mmCIF file of C-alpha atoms in Angstrom:
data_model
loop_
_atom_site.group_PDB
_atom_site.id
_atom_site.type_symbol
_atom_site.label_atom_id
_atom_site.label_comp_id
_atom_site.label_asym_id
_atom_site.label_seq_id
_atom_site.Cartn_x
_atom_site.Cartn_y
_atom_site.Cartn_z
ATOM 1 C CA MET A 10 3.374 0.488 38.434
ATOM 2 C CA GLU A 11 5.949 -1.224 36.244
ATOM 3 C CA GLN A 12 9.522 -0.087 36.926
ATOM 4 C CA ARG A 13 12.219 0.478 34.321
ATOM 5 C CA GLN A 14 15.937 1.160 34.541
ATOM 6 C CA LEU A 15 17.548 4.118 32.803
ATOM 7 C CA GLY A 16 21.219 3.519 32.131
ATOM 8 C CA LYS A 17 23.523 1.190 34.028
ATOM 9 C CA GLN A 18 24.160 3.378 37.055
ATOM 10 C CA GLY A 19 21.137 2.264 39.098
ATOM 11 C CA LEU A 20 18.463 4.802 38.154
ATOM 12 C CA VAL A 21 15.083 3.048 38.398
ATOM 13 C CA VAL A 22 11.836 4.886 37.630
ATOM 14 C CA SER A 23 8.203 4.215 36.840
ATOM 15 C CA ALA A 24 7.555 2.985 33.294
ATOM 16 C CA ILE A 25 5.867 6.285 32.519
ATOM 17 C CA GLY A 26 6.760 9.721 33.870
ATOM 18 C CA LEU A 27 5.039 13.078 33.981
ATOM 19 C CA GLY A 28 6.204 16.059 31.963
ATOM 20 C CA CYS A 29 5.386 19.221 33.904
ATOM 21 C CA MET A 30 6.315 21.908 31.351
ATOM 22 C CA GLY A 31 2.784 22.724 30.213
ATOM 23 C CA MET A 32 1.706 23.404 33.782
ATOM 24 C CA SER A 33 3.480 26.760 33.632
ATOM 25 C CA GLU A 34 3.800 27.824 30.002
ATOM 26 C CA PHE A 35 3.527 27.147 26.270
ATOM 27 C CA TYR A 36 0.170 25.358 26.052
ATOM 28 C CA GLY A 37 -2.352 27.993 27.031
ATOM 29 C CA THR A 38 -3.586 29.267 30.390
ATOM 30 C CA ALA A 39 -2.180 27.412 33.395
ATOM 31 C CA ASP A 40 -4.158 26.300 36.444
ATOM 32 C CA GLU A 41 -1.748 25.853 39.338
ATOM 33 C CA LYS A 42 -4.281 24.217 41.653
ATOM 34 C CA GLU A 43 -5.204 21.567 39.073
ATOM 35 C CA SER A 44 -1.546 21.099 38.165
ATOM 36 C CA VAL A 45 -0.556 20.389 41.757
ATOM 37 C CA ALA A 46 -3.508 18.007 42.090
ATOM 38 C CA THR A 47 -2.377 16.249 38.904
ATOM 39 C CA ILE A 48 1.141 15.771 40.278
ATOM 40 C CA HIS A 49 -0.280 14.412 43.531
ATOM 41 C CA GLN A 50 -2.491 11.973 41.649
ATOM 42 C CA ALA A 51 0.473 10.837 39.556
ATOM 43 C CA LEU A 52 2.501 10.112 42.683
ATOM 44 C CA ASP A 53 -0.448 8.298 44.241
ATOM 45 C CA ALA A 54 -0.650 6.096 41.134
ATOM 46 C CA GLY A 55 3.025 5.156 41.344
ATOM 47 C CA VAL A 56 4.437 7.581 38.796
ATOM 48 C CA SER A 57 7.827 8.506 40.227
ATOM 49 C CA LEU A 58 9.593 10.442 37.439
ATOM 50 C CA LEU A 59 8.711 14.144 37.335
ATOM 51 C CA ASP A 60 10.315 16.218 34.592
ATOM 52 C CA THR A 61 10.845 19.976 34.711
ATOM 53 C CA ALA A 62 13.473 22.542 33.665
ATOM 54 C CA ASP A 63 14.726 25.898 34.861
ATOM 55 C CA MET A 64 13.572 27.633 31.668
ATOM 56 C CA TYR A 65 9.935 26.524 31.966
ATOM 57 C CA GLY A 66 7.953 29.494 33.189
ATOM 58 C CA PRO A 67 10.681 30.736 33.173
ATOM 59 C CA PHE A 68 11.680 29.429 36.619
ATOM 60 C CA LYS A 69 8.066 29.077 37.764
ATOM 61 C CA ASN A 70 7.699 25.402 36.875
ATOM 62 C CA GLU A 71 10.423 24.270 39.251
ATOM 63 C CA GLU A 72 8.705 26.272 41.998
ATOM 64 C CA LEU A 73 5.358 24.633 41.183
ATOM 65 C CA VAL A 74 6.924 21.165 41.313
ATOM 66 C CA ALA A 75 8.554 22.081 44.621
ATOM 67 C CA LYS A 76 5.153 22.960 46.051
ATOM 68 C CA ALA A 77 3.652 19.697 44.797
ATOM 69 C CA ILE A 78 6.350 17.374 46.157
ATOM 70 C CA ARG A 79 6.712 19.007 49.565
ATOM 71 C CA GLY A 80 6.533 16.207 52.120
ATOM 72 C CA ARG A 81 6.746 13.540 49.398
ATOM 73 C CA ARG A 82 10.349 13.865 48.231
ATOM 74 C CA ASP A 83 11.173 10.236 48.986
ATOM 75 C CA THR A 84 8.660 9.005 46.373
ATOM 76 C CA VAL A 85 9.946 11.258 43.580
ATOM 77 C CA VAL A 86 12.672 10.837 40.994
ATOM 78 C CA LEU A 87 13.207 14.497 40.232
ATOM 79 C CA ALA A 88 14.574 15.485 36.820
ATOM 80 C CA THR A 89 15.382 19.023 35.752
ATOM 81 C CA LYS A 90 17.508 20.709 33.097
ATOM 82 C CA PHE A 91 19.848 23.622 32.513
ATOM 83 C CA GLY A 92 21.320 25.250 29.431
ATOM 84 C CA ILE A 93 18.573 27.200 27.667
ATOM 85 C CA VAL A 94 19.026 30.662 29.104
ATOM 86 C CA ARG A 95 16.027 32.893 29.701
ATOM 87 C CA THR A 96 15.525 36.030 31.718
ATOM 88 C CA GLY A 97 12.737 36.983 34.065
ATOM 89 C CA ASP A 98 10.855 38.727 31.248
ATOM 90 C CA ALA A 99 10.764 35.348 29.422
ATOM 91 C CA SER A 100 13.238 36.415 26.727
ATOM 92 C CA PHE A 101 15.505 33.745 25.263
ATOM 93 C CA ARG A 102 19.229 34.447 25.625
ATOM 94 C CA GLY A 103 20.684 31.421 23.891
ATOM 95 C CA VAL A 104 22.376 28.248 25.122
ATOM 96 C CA ASN A 105 25.064 28.088 27.793
ATOM 97 C CA GLY A 106 27.165 25.036 28.609
ATOM 98 C CA ARG A 107 30.095 26.775 30.294
ATOM 99 C CA PRO A 108 31.245 25.030 33.491
ATOM 100 C CA ALA A 109 30.669 28.037 35.747
ATOM 101 C CA TYR A 110 27.129 28.405 34.416
ATOM 102 C CA VAL A 111 26.420 24.687 34.911
ATOM 103 C CA LYS A 112 27.237 24.992 38.603
ATOM 104 C CA SER A 113 25.344 28.233 39.193
ATOM 105 C CA ALA A 114 22.295 26.907 37.333
ATOM 106 C CA CYS A 115 22.294 23.771 39.479
ATOM 107 C CA ASP A 116 22.416 25.776 42.692
ATOM 108 C CA ALA A 117 19.549 27.955 41.487
ATOM 109 C CA SER A 118 17.436 24.897 40.611
ATOM 110 C CA LEU A 119 18.138 23.285 43.978
ATOM 111 C CA HIS A 120 16.922 26.458 45.666
ATOM 112 C CA ARG A 121 13.741 26.735 43.601
ATOM 113 C CA LEU A 122 12.965 23.034 44.000
ATOM 114 C CA GLY A 123 13.599 23.141 47.735
ATOM 115 C CA VAL A 124 15.731 19.990 47.700
ATOM 116 C CA ASP A 125 19.315 19.098 48.531
ATOM 117 C CA HIS A 126 19.891 17.014 45.408
ATOM 118 C CA ILE A 127 18.567 16.518 41.887
ATOM 119 C CA ASP A 128 18.080 12.893 40.865
ATOM 120 C CA LEU A 129 18.561 13.349 37.105
ATOM 121 C CA TYR A 130 20.202 16.484 35.746
ATOM 122 C CA TYR A 131 20.064 17.126 31.996
ATOM 123 C CA GLN A 132 21.889 19.500 29.728
ATOM 124 C CA HIS A 133 18.800 20.889 27.971
ATOM 125 C CA ARG A 134 20.536 21.737 24.706
ATOM 126 C CA VAL A 135 24.127 21.232 23.599
ATOM 127 C CA ASP A 136 26.163 24.431 23.504
ATOM 128 C CA PRO A 137 27.982 24.415 20.143
ATOM 129 C CA ASP A 138 30.571 26.864 21.504
ATOM 130 C CA VAL A 139 31.629 24.754 24.493
ATOM 131 C CA PRO A 140 33.209 21.283 24.155
ATOM 132 C CA ILE A 141 30.823 18.715 25.601
ATOM 133 C CA GLU A 142 33.724 17.368 27.661
ATOM 134 C CA GLU A 143 33.889 20.643 29.586
ATOM 135 C CA THR A 144 30.149 20.776 30.224
ATOM 136 C CA VAL A 145 29.878 17.154 31.341
ATOM 137 C CA GLY A 146 33.042 17.548 33.383
ATOM 138 C CA ALA A 147 31.298 20.264 35.388
ATOM 139 C CA MET A 148 28.181 18.099 35.681
ATOM 140 C CA ALA A 149 30.357 15.260 36.991
ATOM 141 C CA GLU A 150 31.665 17.580 39.686
ATOM 142 C CA LEU A 151 28.064 18.120 40.782
ATOM 143 C CA VAL A 152 27.733 14.349 41.214
ATOM 144 C CA THR A 153 30.902 14.265 43.297
ATOM 145 C CA ALA A 154 29.549 17.112 45.417
ATOM 146 C CA GLY A 155 26.318 15.186 46.067
ATOM 147 C CA LYS A 156 24.131 17.794 44.390
ATOM 148 C CA VAL A 157 23.195 15.493 41.485
ATOM 149 C CA CYS A 158 22.779 11.711 41.343
ATOM 150 C CA TYR A 159 22.597 10.898 37.611
ATOM 151 C CA LEU A 160 23.427 12.767 34.416
ATOM 152 C CA GLY A 161 21.408 13.193 31.242
ATOM 153 C CA LEU A 162 21.515 14.958 27.900
ATOM 154 C CA SER A 163 18.661 16.378 25.846
ATOM 155 C CA GLU A 164 18.549 16.563 22.046
ATOM 156 C CA ALA A 165 22.206 15.512 21.640
ATOM 157 C CA GLY A 166 23.484 13.725 18.542
ATOM 158 C CA PRO A 167 25.216 10.313 18.569
ATOM 159 C CA GLN A 168 28.785 11.612 18.494
ATOM 160 C CA THR A 169 28.120 14.109 21.285
ATOM 161 C CA ILE A 170 26.539 11.353 23.355
ATOM 162 C CA ARG A 171 29.627 9.161 22.912
ATOM 163 C CA ARG A 172 32.002 11.968 23.874
ATOM 164 C CA ALA A 173 29.917 12.884 26.920
ATOM 165 C CA HIS A 174 29.622 9.280 28.070
ATOM 166 C CA ALA A 175 33.411 8.937 27.914
ATOM 167 C CA VAL A 176 33.743 11.732 30.496
ATOM 168 C CA HIS A 177 31.063 10.496 32.906
ATOM 169 C CA PRO A 178 28.361 7.829 32.493
ATOM 170 C CA ILE A 179 25.181 9.245 30.998
ATOM 171 C CA SER A 180 22.040 7.556 32.312
ATOM 172 C CA ALA A 181 19.411 9.018 29.999
ATOM 173 C CA LEU A 182 18.927 10.920 26.796
ATOM 174 C CA GLN A 183 15.791 12.970 26.358
ATOM 175 C CA THR A 184 14.501 13.632 22.863
ATOM 176 C CA GLU A 185 11.208 13.810 21.021
ATOM 177 C CA TYR A 186 10.023 10.327 20.086
ATOM 178 C CA SER A 187 6.551 9.216 19.111
ATOM 179 C CA LEU A 188 4.583 7.677 16.284
ATOM 180 C CA TRP A 189 5.121 10.835 14.257
ATOM 181 C CA SER A 190 8.704 11.571 15.409
ATOM 182 C CA ARG A 191 10.618 8.362 14.795
ATOM 183 C CA GLU A 192 13.949 9.935 13.832
ATOM 184 C CA PRO A 193 15.808 8.522 16.894
ATOM 185 C CA GLU A 194 15.422 5.008 15.496
ATOM 186 C CA ALA A 195 18.022 5.623 12.785
ATOM 187 C CA GLN A 196 21.148 6.513 14.777
ATOM 188 C CA ILE A 197 20.374 7.738 18.267
ATOM 189 C CA LEU A 198 18.600 4.697 19.696
ATOM 190 C CA PRO A 199 21.260 2.243 18.407
ATOM 191 C CA ALA A 200 23.986 4.395 19.991
ATOM 192 C CA LEU A 201 22.120 4.550 23.300
ATOM 193 C CA ARG A 202 21.719 0.795 23.403
ATOM 194 C CA GLU A 203 25.355 0.225 22.543
ATOM 195 C CA LEU A 204 26.364 2.453 25.465
ATOM 196 C CA GLY A 205 23.654 1.313 27.870
ATOM 197 C CA ILE A 206 21.841 4.655 28.088
ATOM 198 C CA GLY A 207 18.092 4.941 28.591
ATOM 199 C CA LEU A 208 15.748 6.957 26.365
ATOM 200 C CA VAL A 209 13.215 9.397 27.825
ATOM 201 C CA PRO A 210 10.855 10.495 25.032
ATOM 202 C CA TYR A 211 9.173 13.831 25.485
ATOM 203 C CA SER A 212 6.035 14.682 23.499
ATOM 204 C CA PRO A 213 5.208 10.966 23.056
ATOM 205 C CA LEU A 214 1.706 12.104 22.079
ATOM 206 C CA GLY A 215 2.943 14.458 19.390
ATOM 207 C CA ARG A 216 2.306 17.535 21.555
ATOM 208 C CA GLY A 217 -1.237 16.296 22.012
ATOM 209 C CA PHE A 218 -1.974 15.894 18.305
ATOM 210 C CA LEU A 219 -1.960 12.085 18.501
ATOM 211 C CA THR A 220 -4.803 12.125 21.019
ATOM 212 C CA GLY A 221 -7.177 13.257 18.274
ATOM 213 C CA HIS A 222 -8.280 16.163 20.444
ATOM 214 C CA PHE A 223 -7.478 18.845 17.887
ATOM 215 C CA LYS A 224 -9.679 19.135 14.813
ATOM 216 C CA ARG A 225 -8.735 22.617 13.603
ATOM 217 C CA TYR A 226 -5.822 24.996 13.955
ATOM 218 C CA GLU A 227 -8.283 27.354 15.631
ATOM 219 C CA ASP A 228 -8.718 24.858 18.487
ATOM 220 C CA LEU A 229 -5.364 26.082 19.801
ATOM 221 C CA ALA A 230 -5.415 28.933 22.303
ATOM 222 C CA ALA A 231 -4.058 32.246 21.051
ATOM 223 C CA ASP A 232 -0.992 31.947 23.284
ATOM 224 C CA ASP A 233 -0.396 28.251 22.568
ATOM 225 C CA TYR A 234 3.157 27.505 21.369
ATOM 226 C CA ARG A 235 1.823 24.926 18.924
ATOM 227 C CA ARG A 236 0.480 27.697 16.682
ATOM 228 C CA HIS A 237 4.136 28.160 15.684
ATOM 229 C CA SER A 238 4.811 24.450 15.167
ATOM 230 C CA PRO A 239 5.018 23.479 11.469
ATOM 231 C CA ARG A 240 3.071 20.263 12.066
ATOM 232 C CA PHE A 241 0.091 22.219 13.349
ATOM 233 C CA GLN A 242 -0.067 24.618 10.410
ATOM 234 C CA GLY A 243 -1.875 24.710 7.041
ATOM 235 C CA GLU A 244 -1.700 21.627 4.852
ATOM 236 C CA ASN A 245 0.498 19.879 7.400
ATOM 237 C CA PHE A 246 -2.331 20.014 9.937
ATOM 238 C CA ALA A 247 -4.780 18.466 7.492
ATOM 239 C CA LYS A 248 -2.399 15.693 6.418
ATOM 240 C CA ASN A 249 -1.435 14.861 9.986
ATOM 241 C CA LEU A 250 -5.081 14.778 10.994
ATOM 242 C CA GLU A 251 -5.631 12.052 8.398
ATOM 243 C CA LEU A 252 -2.890 9.981 10.029
ATOM 244 C CA VAL A 253 -4.401 10.424 13.466
ATOM 245 C CA GLU A 254 -7.810 9.347 12.201
ATOM 246 C CA ARG A 255 -6.276 6.032 11.129
ATOM 247 C CA VAL A 256 -4.745 5.594 14.562
ATOM 248 C CA LYS A 257 -8.113 6.398 16.155
ATOM 249 C CA GLN A 258 -9.748 3.660 14.098
ATOM 250 C CA MET A 259 -7.159 1.133 15.238
ATOM 251 C CA ALA A 260 -7.535 2.252 18.839
ATOM 252 C CA ALA A 261 -11.312 1.941 18.685
ATOM 253 C CA GLY A 262 -10.869 -1.659 17.579
ATOM 254 C CA LYS A 263 -8.986 -2.327 20.800
ATOM 255 C CA GLY A 264 -11.399 -0.334 22.954
ATOM 256 C CA VAL A 265 -8.880 2.355 23.850
ATOM 257 C CA THR A 266 -8.195 5.959 22.892
ATOM 258 C CA ALA A 267 -5.813 7.055 20.157
ATOM 259 C CA GLY A 268 -3.563 8.590 22.792
ATOM 260 C CA GLN A 269 -3.401 5.364 24.776
ATOM 261 C CA LEU A 270 -2.490 3.379 21.678
ATOM 262 C CA ALA A 271 0.207 5.911 20.752
ATOM 263 C CA LEU A 272 1.681 5.760 24.258
ATOM 264 C CA ALA A 273 1.520 1.980 24.361
ATOM 265 C CA TRP A 274 3.429 1.889 21.084
ATOM 266 C CA VAL A 275 6.247 3.978 22.594
ATOM 267 C CA LEU A 276 6.322 1.816 25.719
ATOM 268 C CA ALA A 277 6.543 -1.320 23.556
ATOM 269 C CA GLN A 278 9.710 -0.124 21.828
ATOM 270 C CA GLY A 279 11.882 -1.322 24.725
ATOM 271 C CA LYS A 280 12.185 -1.618 28.481
ATOM 272 C CA ASP A 281 14.920 1.035 28.332
ATOM 273 C CA ILE A 282 12.374 3.651 27.228
ATOM 274 C CA VAL A 283 10.370 5.803 29.663
ATOM 275 C CA PRO A 284 8.035 8.337 28.023
ATOM 276 C CA ILE A 285 7.049 11.501 29.891
ATOM 277 C CA PRO A 286 3.708 12.664 28.478
ATOM 278 C CA GLY A 287 2.758 16.068 29.781
ATOM 279 C CA THR A 288 -0.694 16.926 30.997
ATOM 280 C CA THR A 289 -2.318 19.528 33.208
ATOM 281 C CA ARG A 290 -5.469 17.547 33.995
ATOM 282 C CA ARG A 291 -6.097 14.557 36.225
ATOM 283 C CA SER A 292 -8.519 12.989 33.751
ATOM 284 C CA HIS A 293 -5.876 12.934 31.010
ATOM 285 C CA LEU A 294 -3.320 11.598 33.467
ATOM 286 C CA GLU A 295 -5.534 8.597 34.225
ATOM 287 C CA GLN A 296 -5.781 7.768 30.527
ATOM 288 C CA ASN A 297 -2.024 8.034 30.054
ATOM 289 C CA ILE A 298 -1.224 5.789 33.003
ATOM 290 C CA ALA A 299 -3.664 3.151 31.755
ATOM 291 C CA ALA A 300 -1.529 2.802 28.603
ATOM 292 C CA VAL A 301 1.170 1.066 30.670
ATOM 293 C CA ASP A 302 -1.060 -1.998 31.037
ATOM 294 C CA LEU A 303 -2.259 -2.061 27.441
ATOM 295 C CA ASN A 304 -1.138 -5.232 25.689
ATOM 296 C CA ILE A 305 0.409 -4.492 22.299
ATOM 297 C CA THR A 306 1.058 -7.587 20.186
ATOM 298 C CA PRO A 307 3.679 -7.898 17.420
ATOM 299 C CA SER A 308 0.769 -7.875 14.985
ATOM 300 C CA ASP A 309 -0.463 -4.595 16.477
ATOM 301 C CA LEU A 310 2.990 -3.068 16.098
ATOM 302 C CA SER A 311 3.114 -4.095 12.448
ATOM 303 C CA ASP A 312 -0.323 -2.647 11.795
ATOM 304 C CA ILE A 313 0.606 0.638 13.476
ATOM 305 C CA ALA A 314 3.870 0.836 11.530
ATOM 306 C CA ALA A 315 1.935 0.387 8.303
ATOM 307 C CA VAL A 316 -0.386 3.258 9.214
ATOM 308 C CA MET A 317 2.338 5.603 10.443
ATOM 309 C CA PRO A 318 5.789 4.596 9.191
ATOM 310 C CA PRO A 319 8.915 6.695 9.845
ATOM 311 C CA GLY A 320 8.640 10.063 8.131
ATOM 312 C CA ALA A 321 4.860 9.927 7.767
ATOM 313 C CA ALA A 322 4.206 13.168 9.643
ATOM 314 C CA SER A 323 4.057 16.341 7.574
ATOM 315 C CA GLY A 324 6.216 19.276 8.617
ATOM 316 C CA MET A 325 9.254 19.677 10.827
ATOM 317 C CA ARG A 326 8.825 19.091 14.548
ATOM 318 C CA TYR A 327 10.166 22.585 15.353
ATOM 319 C CA PRO A 328 10.437 25.839 13.383
ATOM 320 C CA GLU A 329 13.653 25.965 11.385
ATOM 321 C CA GLU A 330 15.582 28.145 13.832
ATOM 322 C CA MET A 331 14.826 25.751 16.694
ATOM 323 C CA MET A 332 15.739 22.709 14.609
ATOM 324 C CA ARG A 333 19.285 24.101 14.481
ATOM 325 C CA MET A 334 19.528 23.420 18.223
ATOM 326 C CA VAL A 335 18.747 19.691 18.138
ATOM 327 C CA ASN A 336 20.892 16.621 17.539
ATOM 328 C CA LEU A 337 24.167 18.539 17.871
#
């Protein structure tokens, strides 16, 4: 497996990671046995970066990951997040970046994960009511205490990233980035490269849409989060499906799937980029990993850009109320 470096602090991970969120929530019925088997297969294939968060489940996803990595901790780069507050009944309680909460959340994650340190610890969402300097200051204290090795931010805007990085080096920024979510190219990616921070794109397959698997809105399970996503609704669904069909045609010409071509495109955007496609099935995992070895030529990149230029996707990537929480 190709290795890539995130940031300048020494964090080295596999070129592709595994997003574990959907193994516990959001994308329909979960199958813990298959999820654990998928994590094991990822580790066997050389995937080292596993991504979770305390709010996934809520709390259950960290426990699932803990079960999967038991006895294999030395092969895992473990990433988790704090900041989106949920209760045991799955209610959302807002965003919290207060220093005391940062420390208590870390201790709780360490306990659920069954480890003595977290490799990459992200602030999941920026708290608009707490100066980023205070939040990152508390995160830096976790590094000093040996509880965390590297720091990350998720869905932070360029100015917040700069302010955070001035307090303690940030190794990675996580944000949505894919063929149909190319917003980071305008300001975020240039800022990251100026500062030497890696990019970890989540949903590099457009929440599964770019695989071509979905043909109708009704293909989504009744409890699937994507039913509330603007890009999966009404006319947006139909327009986005047209885009995916073009990608599928290009992929067929190269003898690969649409999802593999979409992932290979993300991987080709720079060696400082490590996508974390999520999957709950071993068969899908195999396809995703194969994208690492797919050769994408400059001509291919131009052709893909012509088919799906920035802003081509119809609809916002989150409902309006959730969009207020990103790029702060």
